[in-house]
mmCIF file of N, CA and C in Angstrom:
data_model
loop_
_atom_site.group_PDB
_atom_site.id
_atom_site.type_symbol
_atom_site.label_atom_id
_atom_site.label_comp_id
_atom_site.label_asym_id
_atom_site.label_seq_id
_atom_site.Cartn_x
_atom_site.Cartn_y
_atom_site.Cartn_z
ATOM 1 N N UNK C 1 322.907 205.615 104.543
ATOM 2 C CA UNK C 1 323.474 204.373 104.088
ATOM 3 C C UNK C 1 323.263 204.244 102.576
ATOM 4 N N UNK C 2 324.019 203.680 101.809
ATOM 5 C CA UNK C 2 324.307 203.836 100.746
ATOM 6 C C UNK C 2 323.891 202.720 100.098
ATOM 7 N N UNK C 3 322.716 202.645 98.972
ATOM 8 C CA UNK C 3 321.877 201.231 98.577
ATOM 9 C C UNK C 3 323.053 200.222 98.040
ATOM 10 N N UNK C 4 322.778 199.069 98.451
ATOM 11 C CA UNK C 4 323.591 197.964 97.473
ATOM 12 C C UNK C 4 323.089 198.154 96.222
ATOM 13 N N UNK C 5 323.582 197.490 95.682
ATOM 14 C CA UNK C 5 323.292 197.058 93.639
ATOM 15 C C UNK C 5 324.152 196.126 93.435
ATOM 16 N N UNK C 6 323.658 195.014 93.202
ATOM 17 C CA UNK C 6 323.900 194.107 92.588
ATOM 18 C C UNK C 6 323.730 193.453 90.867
ATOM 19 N N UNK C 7 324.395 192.969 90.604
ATOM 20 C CA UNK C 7 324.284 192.591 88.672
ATOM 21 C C UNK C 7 323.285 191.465 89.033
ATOM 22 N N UNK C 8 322.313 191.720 88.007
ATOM 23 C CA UNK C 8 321.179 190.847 87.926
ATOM 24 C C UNK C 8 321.746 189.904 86.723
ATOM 25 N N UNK C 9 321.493 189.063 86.806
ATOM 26 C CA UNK C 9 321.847 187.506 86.042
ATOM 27 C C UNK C 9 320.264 186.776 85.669
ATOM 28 N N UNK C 10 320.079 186.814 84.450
ATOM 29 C CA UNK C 10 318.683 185.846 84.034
ATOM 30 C C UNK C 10 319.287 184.867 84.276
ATOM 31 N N UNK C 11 320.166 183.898 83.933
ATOM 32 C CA UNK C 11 320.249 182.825 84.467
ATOM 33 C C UNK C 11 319.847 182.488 86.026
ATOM 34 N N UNK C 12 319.678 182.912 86.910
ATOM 35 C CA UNK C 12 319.555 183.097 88.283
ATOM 36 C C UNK C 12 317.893 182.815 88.336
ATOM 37 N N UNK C 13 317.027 183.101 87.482
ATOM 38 C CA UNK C 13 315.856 182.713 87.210
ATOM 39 C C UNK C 13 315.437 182.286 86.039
ATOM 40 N N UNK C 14 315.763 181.531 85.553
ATOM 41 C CA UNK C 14 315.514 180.280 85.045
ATOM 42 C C UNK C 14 315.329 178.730 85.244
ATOM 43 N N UNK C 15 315.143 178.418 86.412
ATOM 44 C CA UNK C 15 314.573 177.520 86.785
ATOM 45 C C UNK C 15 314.272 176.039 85.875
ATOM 46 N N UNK C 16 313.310 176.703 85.311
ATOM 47 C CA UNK C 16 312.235 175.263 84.647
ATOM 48 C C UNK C 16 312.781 175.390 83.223
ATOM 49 N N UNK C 17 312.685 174.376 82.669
ATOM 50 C CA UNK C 17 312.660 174.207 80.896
ATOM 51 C C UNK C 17 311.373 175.152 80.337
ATOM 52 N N UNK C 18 309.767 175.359 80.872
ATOM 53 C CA UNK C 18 309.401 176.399 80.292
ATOM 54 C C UNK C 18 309.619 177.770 80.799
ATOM 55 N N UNK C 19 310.311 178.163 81.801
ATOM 56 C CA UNK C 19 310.760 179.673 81.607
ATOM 57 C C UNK C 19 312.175 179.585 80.971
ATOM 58 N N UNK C 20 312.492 178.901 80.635
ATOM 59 C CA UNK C 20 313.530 178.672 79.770
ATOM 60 C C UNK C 20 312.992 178.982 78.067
ATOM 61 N N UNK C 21 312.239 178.135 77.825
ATOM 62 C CA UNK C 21 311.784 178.395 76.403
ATOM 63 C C UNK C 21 311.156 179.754 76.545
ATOM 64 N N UNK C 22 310.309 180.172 77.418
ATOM 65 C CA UNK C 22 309.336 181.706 77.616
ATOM 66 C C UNK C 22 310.686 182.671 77.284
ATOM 67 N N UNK C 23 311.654 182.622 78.026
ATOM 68 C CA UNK C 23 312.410 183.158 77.926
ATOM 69 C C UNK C 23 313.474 183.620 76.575
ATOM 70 N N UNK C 24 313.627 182.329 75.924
ATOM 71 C CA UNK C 24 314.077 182.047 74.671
ATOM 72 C C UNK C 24 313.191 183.061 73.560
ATOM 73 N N UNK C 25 311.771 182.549 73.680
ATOM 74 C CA UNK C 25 310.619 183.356 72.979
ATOM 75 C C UNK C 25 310.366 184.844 72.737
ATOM 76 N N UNK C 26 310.907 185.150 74.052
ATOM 77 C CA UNK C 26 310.541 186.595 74.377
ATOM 78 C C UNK C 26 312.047 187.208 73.764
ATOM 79 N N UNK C 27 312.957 186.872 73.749
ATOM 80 C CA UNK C 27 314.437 187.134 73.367
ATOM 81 C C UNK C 27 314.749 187.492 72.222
ATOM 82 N N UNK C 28 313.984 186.411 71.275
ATOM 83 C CA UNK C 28 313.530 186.359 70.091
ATOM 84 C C UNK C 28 312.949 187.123 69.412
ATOM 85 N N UNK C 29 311.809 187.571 69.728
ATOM 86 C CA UNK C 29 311.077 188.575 69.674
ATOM 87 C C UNK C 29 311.018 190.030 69.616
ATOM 88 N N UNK C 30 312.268 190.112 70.900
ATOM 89 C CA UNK C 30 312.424 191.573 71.039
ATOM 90 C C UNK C 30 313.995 192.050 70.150
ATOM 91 N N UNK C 31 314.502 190.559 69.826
ATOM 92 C CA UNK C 31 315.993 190.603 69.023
ATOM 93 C C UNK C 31 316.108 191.842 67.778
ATOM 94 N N UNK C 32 314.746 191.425 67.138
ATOM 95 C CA UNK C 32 314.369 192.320 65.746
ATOM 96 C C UNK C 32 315.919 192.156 65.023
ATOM 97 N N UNK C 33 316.169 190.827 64.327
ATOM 98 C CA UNK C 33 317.115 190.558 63.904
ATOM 99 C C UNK C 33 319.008 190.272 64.740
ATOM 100 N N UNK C 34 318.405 191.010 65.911
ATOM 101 C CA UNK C 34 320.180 190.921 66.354
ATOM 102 C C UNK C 34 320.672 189.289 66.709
ATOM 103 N N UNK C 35 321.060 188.372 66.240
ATOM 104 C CA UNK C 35 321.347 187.353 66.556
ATOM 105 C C UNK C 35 321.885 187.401 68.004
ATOM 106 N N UNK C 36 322.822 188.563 68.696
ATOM 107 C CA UNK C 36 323.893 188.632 69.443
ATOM 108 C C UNK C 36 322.765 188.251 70.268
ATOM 109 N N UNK C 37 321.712 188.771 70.422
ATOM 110 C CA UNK C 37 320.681 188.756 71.425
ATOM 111 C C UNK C 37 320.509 187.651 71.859
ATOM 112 N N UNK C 38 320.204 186.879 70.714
ATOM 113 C CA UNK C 38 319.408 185.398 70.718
ATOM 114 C C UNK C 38 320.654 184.477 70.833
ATOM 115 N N UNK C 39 321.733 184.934 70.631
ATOM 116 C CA UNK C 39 323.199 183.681 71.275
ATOM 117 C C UNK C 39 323.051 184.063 73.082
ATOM 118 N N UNK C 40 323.083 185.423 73.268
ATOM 119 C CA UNK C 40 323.444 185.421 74.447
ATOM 120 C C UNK C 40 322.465 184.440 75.805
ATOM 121 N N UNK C 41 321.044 184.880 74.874
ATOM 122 C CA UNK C 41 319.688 183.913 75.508
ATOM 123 C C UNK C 41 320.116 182.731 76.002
ATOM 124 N N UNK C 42 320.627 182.068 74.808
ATOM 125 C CA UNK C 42 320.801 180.611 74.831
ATOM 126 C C UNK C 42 322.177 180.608 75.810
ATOM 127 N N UNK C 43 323.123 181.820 75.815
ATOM 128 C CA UNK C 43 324.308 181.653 76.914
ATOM 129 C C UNK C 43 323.269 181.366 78.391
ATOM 130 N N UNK C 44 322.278 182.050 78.720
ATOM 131 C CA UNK C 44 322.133 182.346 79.905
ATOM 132 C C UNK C 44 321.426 181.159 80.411
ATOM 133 N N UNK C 45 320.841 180.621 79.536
ATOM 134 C CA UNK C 45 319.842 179.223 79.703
ATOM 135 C C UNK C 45 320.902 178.113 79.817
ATOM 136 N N UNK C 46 321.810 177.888 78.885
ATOM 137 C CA UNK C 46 323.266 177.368 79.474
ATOM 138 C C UNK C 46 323.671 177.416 80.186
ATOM 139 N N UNK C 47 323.858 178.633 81.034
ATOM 140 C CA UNK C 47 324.466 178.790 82.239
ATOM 141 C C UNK C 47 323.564 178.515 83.581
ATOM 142 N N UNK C 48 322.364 178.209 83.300
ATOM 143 C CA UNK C 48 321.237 178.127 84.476
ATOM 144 C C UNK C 48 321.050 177.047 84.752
ATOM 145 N N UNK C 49 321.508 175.868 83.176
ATOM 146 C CA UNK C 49 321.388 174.436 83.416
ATOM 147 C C UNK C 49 322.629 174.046 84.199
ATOM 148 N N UNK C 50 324.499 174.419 83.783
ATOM 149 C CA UNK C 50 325.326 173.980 84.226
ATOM 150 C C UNK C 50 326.284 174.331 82.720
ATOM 151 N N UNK C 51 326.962 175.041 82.604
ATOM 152 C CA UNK C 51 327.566 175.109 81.211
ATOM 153 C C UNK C 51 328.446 173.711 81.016
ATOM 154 N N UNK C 52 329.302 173.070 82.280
ATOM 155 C CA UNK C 52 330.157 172.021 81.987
ATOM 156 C C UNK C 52 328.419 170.822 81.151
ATOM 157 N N UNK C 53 327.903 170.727 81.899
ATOM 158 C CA UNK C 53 326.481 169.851 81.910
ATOM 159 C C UNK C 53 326.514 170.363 79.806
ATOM 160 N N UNK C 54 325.986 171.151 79.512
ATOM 161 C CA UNK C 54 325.771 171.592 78.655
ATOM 162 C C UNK C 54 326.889 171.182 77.211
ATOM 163 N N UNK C 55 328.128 171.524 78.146
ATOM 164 C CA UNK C 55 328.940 171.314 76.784
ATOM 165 C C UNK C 55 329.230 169.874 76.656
ATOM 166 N N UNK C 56 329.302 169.252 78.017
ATOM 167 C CA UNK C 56 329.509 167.881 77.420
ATOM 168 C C UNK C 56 328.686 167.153 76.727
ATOM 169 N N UNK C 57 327.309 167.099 77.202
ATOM 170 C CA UNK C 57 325.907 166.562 76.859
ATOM 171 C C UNK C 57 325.816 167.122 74.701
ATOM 172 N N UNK C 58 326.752 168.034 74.224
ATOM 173 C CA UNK C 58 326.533 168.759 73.272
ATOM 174 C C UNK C 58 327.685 168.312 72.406
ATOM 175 N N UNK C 59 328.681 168.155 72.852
ATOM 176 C CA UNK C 59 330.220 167.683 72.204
ATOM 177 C C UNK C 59 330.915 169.024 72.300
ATOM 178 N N UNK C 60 330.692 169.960 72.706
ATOM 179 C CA UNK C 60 331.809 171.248 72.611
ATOM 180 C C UNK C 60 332.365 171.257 73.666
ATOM 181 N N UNK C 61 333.210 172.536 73.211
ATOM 182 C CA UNK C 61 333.932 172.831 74.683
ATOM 183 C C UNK C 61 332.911 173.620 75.091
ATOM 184 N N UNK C 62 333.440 173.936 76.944
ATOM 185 C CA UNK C 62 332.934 174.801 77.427
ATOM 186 C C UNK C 62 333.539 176.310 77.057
ATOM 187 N N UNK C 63 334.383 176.451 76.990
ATOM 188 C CA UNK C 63 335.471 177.562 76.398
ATOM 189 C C UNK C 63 335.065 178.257 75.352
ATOM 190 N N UNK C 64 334.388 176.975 74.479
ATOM 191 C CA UNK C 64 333.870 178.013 72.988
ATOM 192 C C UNK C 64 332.175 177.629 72.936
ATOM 193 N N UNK C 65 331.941 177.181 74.284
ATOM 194 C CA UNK C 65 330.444 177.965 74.605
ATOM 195 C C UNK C 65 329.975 179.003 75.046
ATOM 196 N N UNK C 66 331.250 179.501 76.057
ATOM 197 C CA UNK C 66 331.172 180.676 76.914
ATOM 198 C C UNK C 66 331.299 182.161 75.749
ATOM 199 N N UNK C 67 332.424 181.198 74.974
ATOM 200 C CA UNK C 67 332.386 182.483 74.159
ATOM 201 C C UNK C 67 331.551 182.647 73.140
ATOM 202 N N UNK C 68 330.946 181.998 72.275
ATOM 203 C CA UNK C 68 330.029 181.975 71.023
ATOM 204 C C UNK C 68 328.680 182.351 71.604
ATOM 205 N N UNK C 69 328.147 181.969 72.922
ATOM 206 C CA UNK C 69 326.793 182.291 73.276
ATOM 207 C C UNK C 69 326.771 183.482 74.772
ATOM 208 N N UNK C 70 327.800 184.111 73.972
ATOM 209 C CA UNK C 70 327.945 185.674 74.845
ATOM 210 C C UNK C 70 326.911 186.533 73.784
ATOM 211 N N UNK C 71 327.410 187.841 74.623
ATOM 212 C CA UNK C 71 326.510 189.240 73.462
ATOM 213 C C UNK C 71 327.595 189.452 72.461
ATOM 214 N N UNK C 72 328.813 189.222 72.699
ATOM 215 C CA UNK C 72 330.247 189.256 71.567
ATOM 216 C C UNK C 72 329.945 188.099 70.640
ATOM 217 N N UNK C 73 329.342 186.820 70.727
ATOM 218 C CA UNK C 73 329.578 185.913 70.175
ATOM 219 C C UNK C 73 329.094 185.976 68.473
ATOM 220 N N UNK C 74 329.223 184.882 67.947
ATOM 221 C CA UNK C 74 329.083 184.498 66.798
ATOM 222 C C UNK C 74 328.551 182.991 66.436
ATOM 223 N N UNK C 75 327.905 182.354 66.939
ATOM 224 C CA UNK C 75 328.122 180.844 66.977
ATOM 225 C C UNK C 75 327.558 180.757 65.519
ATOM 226 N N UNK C 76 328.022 179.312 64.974
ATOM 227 C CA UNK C 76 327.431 178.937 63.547
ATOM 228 C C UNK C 76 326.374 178.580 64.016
ATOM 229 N N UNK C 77 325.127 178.181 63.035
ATOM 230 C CA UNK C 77 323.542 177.923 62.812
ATOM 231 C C UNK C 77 323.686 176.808 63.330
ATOM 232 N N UNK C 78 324.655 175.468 63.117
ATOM 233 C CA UNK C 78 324.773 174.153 63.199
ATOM 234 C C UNK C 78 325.335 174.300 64.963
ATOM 235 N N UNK C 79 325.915 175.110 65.674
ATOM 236 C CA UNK C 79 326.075 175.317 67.285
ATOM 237 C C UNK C 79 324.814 175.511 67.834
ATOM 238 N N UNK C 80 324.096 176.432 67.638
ATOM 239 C CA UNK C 80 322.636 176.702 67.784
ATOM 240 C C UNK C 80 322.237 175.950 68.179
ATOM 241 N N UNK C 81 321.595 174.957 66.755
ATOM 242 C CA UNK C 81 320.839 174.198 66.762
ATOM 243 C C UNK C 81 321.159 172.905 67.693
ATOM 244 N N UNK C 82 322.448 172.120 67.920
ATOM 245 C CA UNK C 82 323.016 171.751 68.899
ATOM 246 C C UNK C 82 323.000 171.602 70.131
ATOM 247 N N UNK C 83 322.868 173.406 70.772
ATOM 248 C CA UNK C 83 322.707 173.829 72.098
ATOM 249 C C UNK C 83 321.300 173.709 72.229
ATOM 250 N N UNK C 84 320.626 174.027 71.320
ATOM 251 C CA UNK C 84 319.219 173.816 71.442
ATOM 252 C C UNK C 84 318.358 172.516 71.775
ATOM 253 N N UNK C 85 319.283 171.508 71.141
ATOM 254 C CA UNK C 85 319.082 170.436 71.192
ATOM 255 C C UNK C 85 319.555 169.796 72.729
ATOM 256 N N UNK C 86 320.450 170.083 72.712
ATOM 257 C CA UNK C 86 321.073 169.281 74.344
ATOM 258 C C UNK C 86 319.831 170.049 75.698
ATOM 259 N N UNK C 87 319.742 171.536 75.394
ATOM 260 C CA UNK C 87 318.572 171.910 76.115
ATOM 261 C C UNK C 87 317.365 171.778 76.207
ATOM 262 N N UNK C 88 316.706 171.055 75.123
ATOM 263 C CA UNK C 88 315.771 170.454 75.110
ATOM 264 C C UNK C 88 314.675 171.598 74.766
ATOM 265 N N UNK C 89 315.465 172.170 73.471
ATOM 266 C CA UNK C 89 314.135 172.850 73.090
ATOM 267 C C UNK C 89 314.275 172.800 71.528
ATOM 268 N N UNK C 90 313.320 173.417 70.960
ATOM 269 C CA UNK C 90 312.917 173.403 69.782
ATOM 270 C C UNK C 90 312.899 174.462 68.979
ATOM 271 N N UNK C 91 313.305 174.660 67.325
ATOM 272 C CA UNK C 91 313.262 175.685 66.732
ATOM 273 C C UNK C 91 312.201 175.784 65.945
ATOM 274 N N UNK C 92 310.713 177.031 65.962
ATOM 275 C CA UNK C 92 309.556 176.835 65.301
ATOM 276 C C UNK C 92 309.736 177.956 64.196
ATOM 277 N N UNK C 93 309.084 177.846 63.730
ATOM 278 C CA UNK C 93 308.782 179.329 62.501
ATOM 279 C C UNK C 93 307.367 179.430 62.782
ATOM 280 N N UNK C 94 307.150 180.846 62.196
ATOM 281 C CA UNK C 94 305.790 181.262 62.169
ATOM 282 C C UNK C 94 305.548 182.386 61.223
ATOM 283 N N UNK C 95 304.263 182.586 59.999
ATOM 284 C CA UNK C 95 304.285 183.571 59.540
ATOM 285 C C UNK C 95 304.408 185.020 60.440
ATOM 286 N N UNK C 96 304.813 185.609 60.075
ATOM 287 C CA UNK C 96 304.931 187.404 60.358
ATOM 288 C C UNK C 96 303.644 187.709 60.271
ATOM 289 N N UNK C 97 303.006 188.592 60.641
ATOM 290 C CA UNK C 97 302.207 189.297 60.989
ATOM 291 C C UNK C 97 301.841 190.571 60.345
ATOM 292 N N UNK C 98 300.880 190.654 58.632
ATOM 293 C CA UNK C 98 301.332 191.914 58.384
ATOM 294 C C UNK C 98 300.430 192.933 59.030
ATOM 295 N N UNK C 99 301.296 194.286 58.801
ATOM 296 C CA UNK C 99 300.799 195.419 59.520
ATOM 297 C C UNK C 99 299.593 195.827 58.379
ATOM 298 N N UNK C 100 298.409 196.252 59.497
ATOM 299 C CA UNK C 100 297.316 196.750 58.655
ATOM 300 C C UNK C 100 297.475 198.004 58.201
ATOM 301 N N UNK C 101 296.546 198.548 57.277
ATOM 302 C CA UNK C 101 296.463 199.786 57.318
ATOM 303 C C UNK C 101 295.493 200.281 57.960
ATOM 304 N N UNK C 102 295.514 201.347 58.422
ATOM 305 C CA UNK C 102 294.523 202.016 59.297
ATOM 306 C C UNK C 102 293.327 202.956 58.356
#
């Protein structure tokens, strides 16, 4: 018999607002600059809350949420911050970490 496989979806576990942010964090982290990464994050946390939920609560469409917070997307800084906002999270900074020498 021949194994199933199924497409795994993070949205599908995301649950809570903090594996939501854990999630966000860790996204972040491992992005090492790729924004695409860190739009798509915020797609999937969108999509775990309710994207209609999301875009209305935000003023966008859903149409150019689906598409800006894909791995294709592009969203402006001011969408971001937006989506971030209707999701109920927060944008922090933190110094970098320099590398020692050994």
């Amino acid at each position: 018999m021949k194994p199933v496989i199924t497409d795994w979806d993070a949205a599908d576990y995301l649950a809570t607002r903090e594996d939501q942010a854990l999630y966000l964090d860790a996204c972040i982290a491992e992005a090492d600059g790729d924004a695409a990464l860190i739009a798509k994050a915020l797609g999937d946390i969108a999509r775990a809350r309710g994207m209609a939920q999301v875009a209305a609560a935000s003023g966008l469409s859903r149409e150019s949420l689906y598409k800006g917070l894909s791995i294709d997307g592009n969203p402006s800084f001011s969408t971001v911050l937006r989506v971030m906002k209707t999701l109920g999270l927060e944008l922090h900074a933190s110094a970098k970490k320099e590398a020692t020498s050994a």
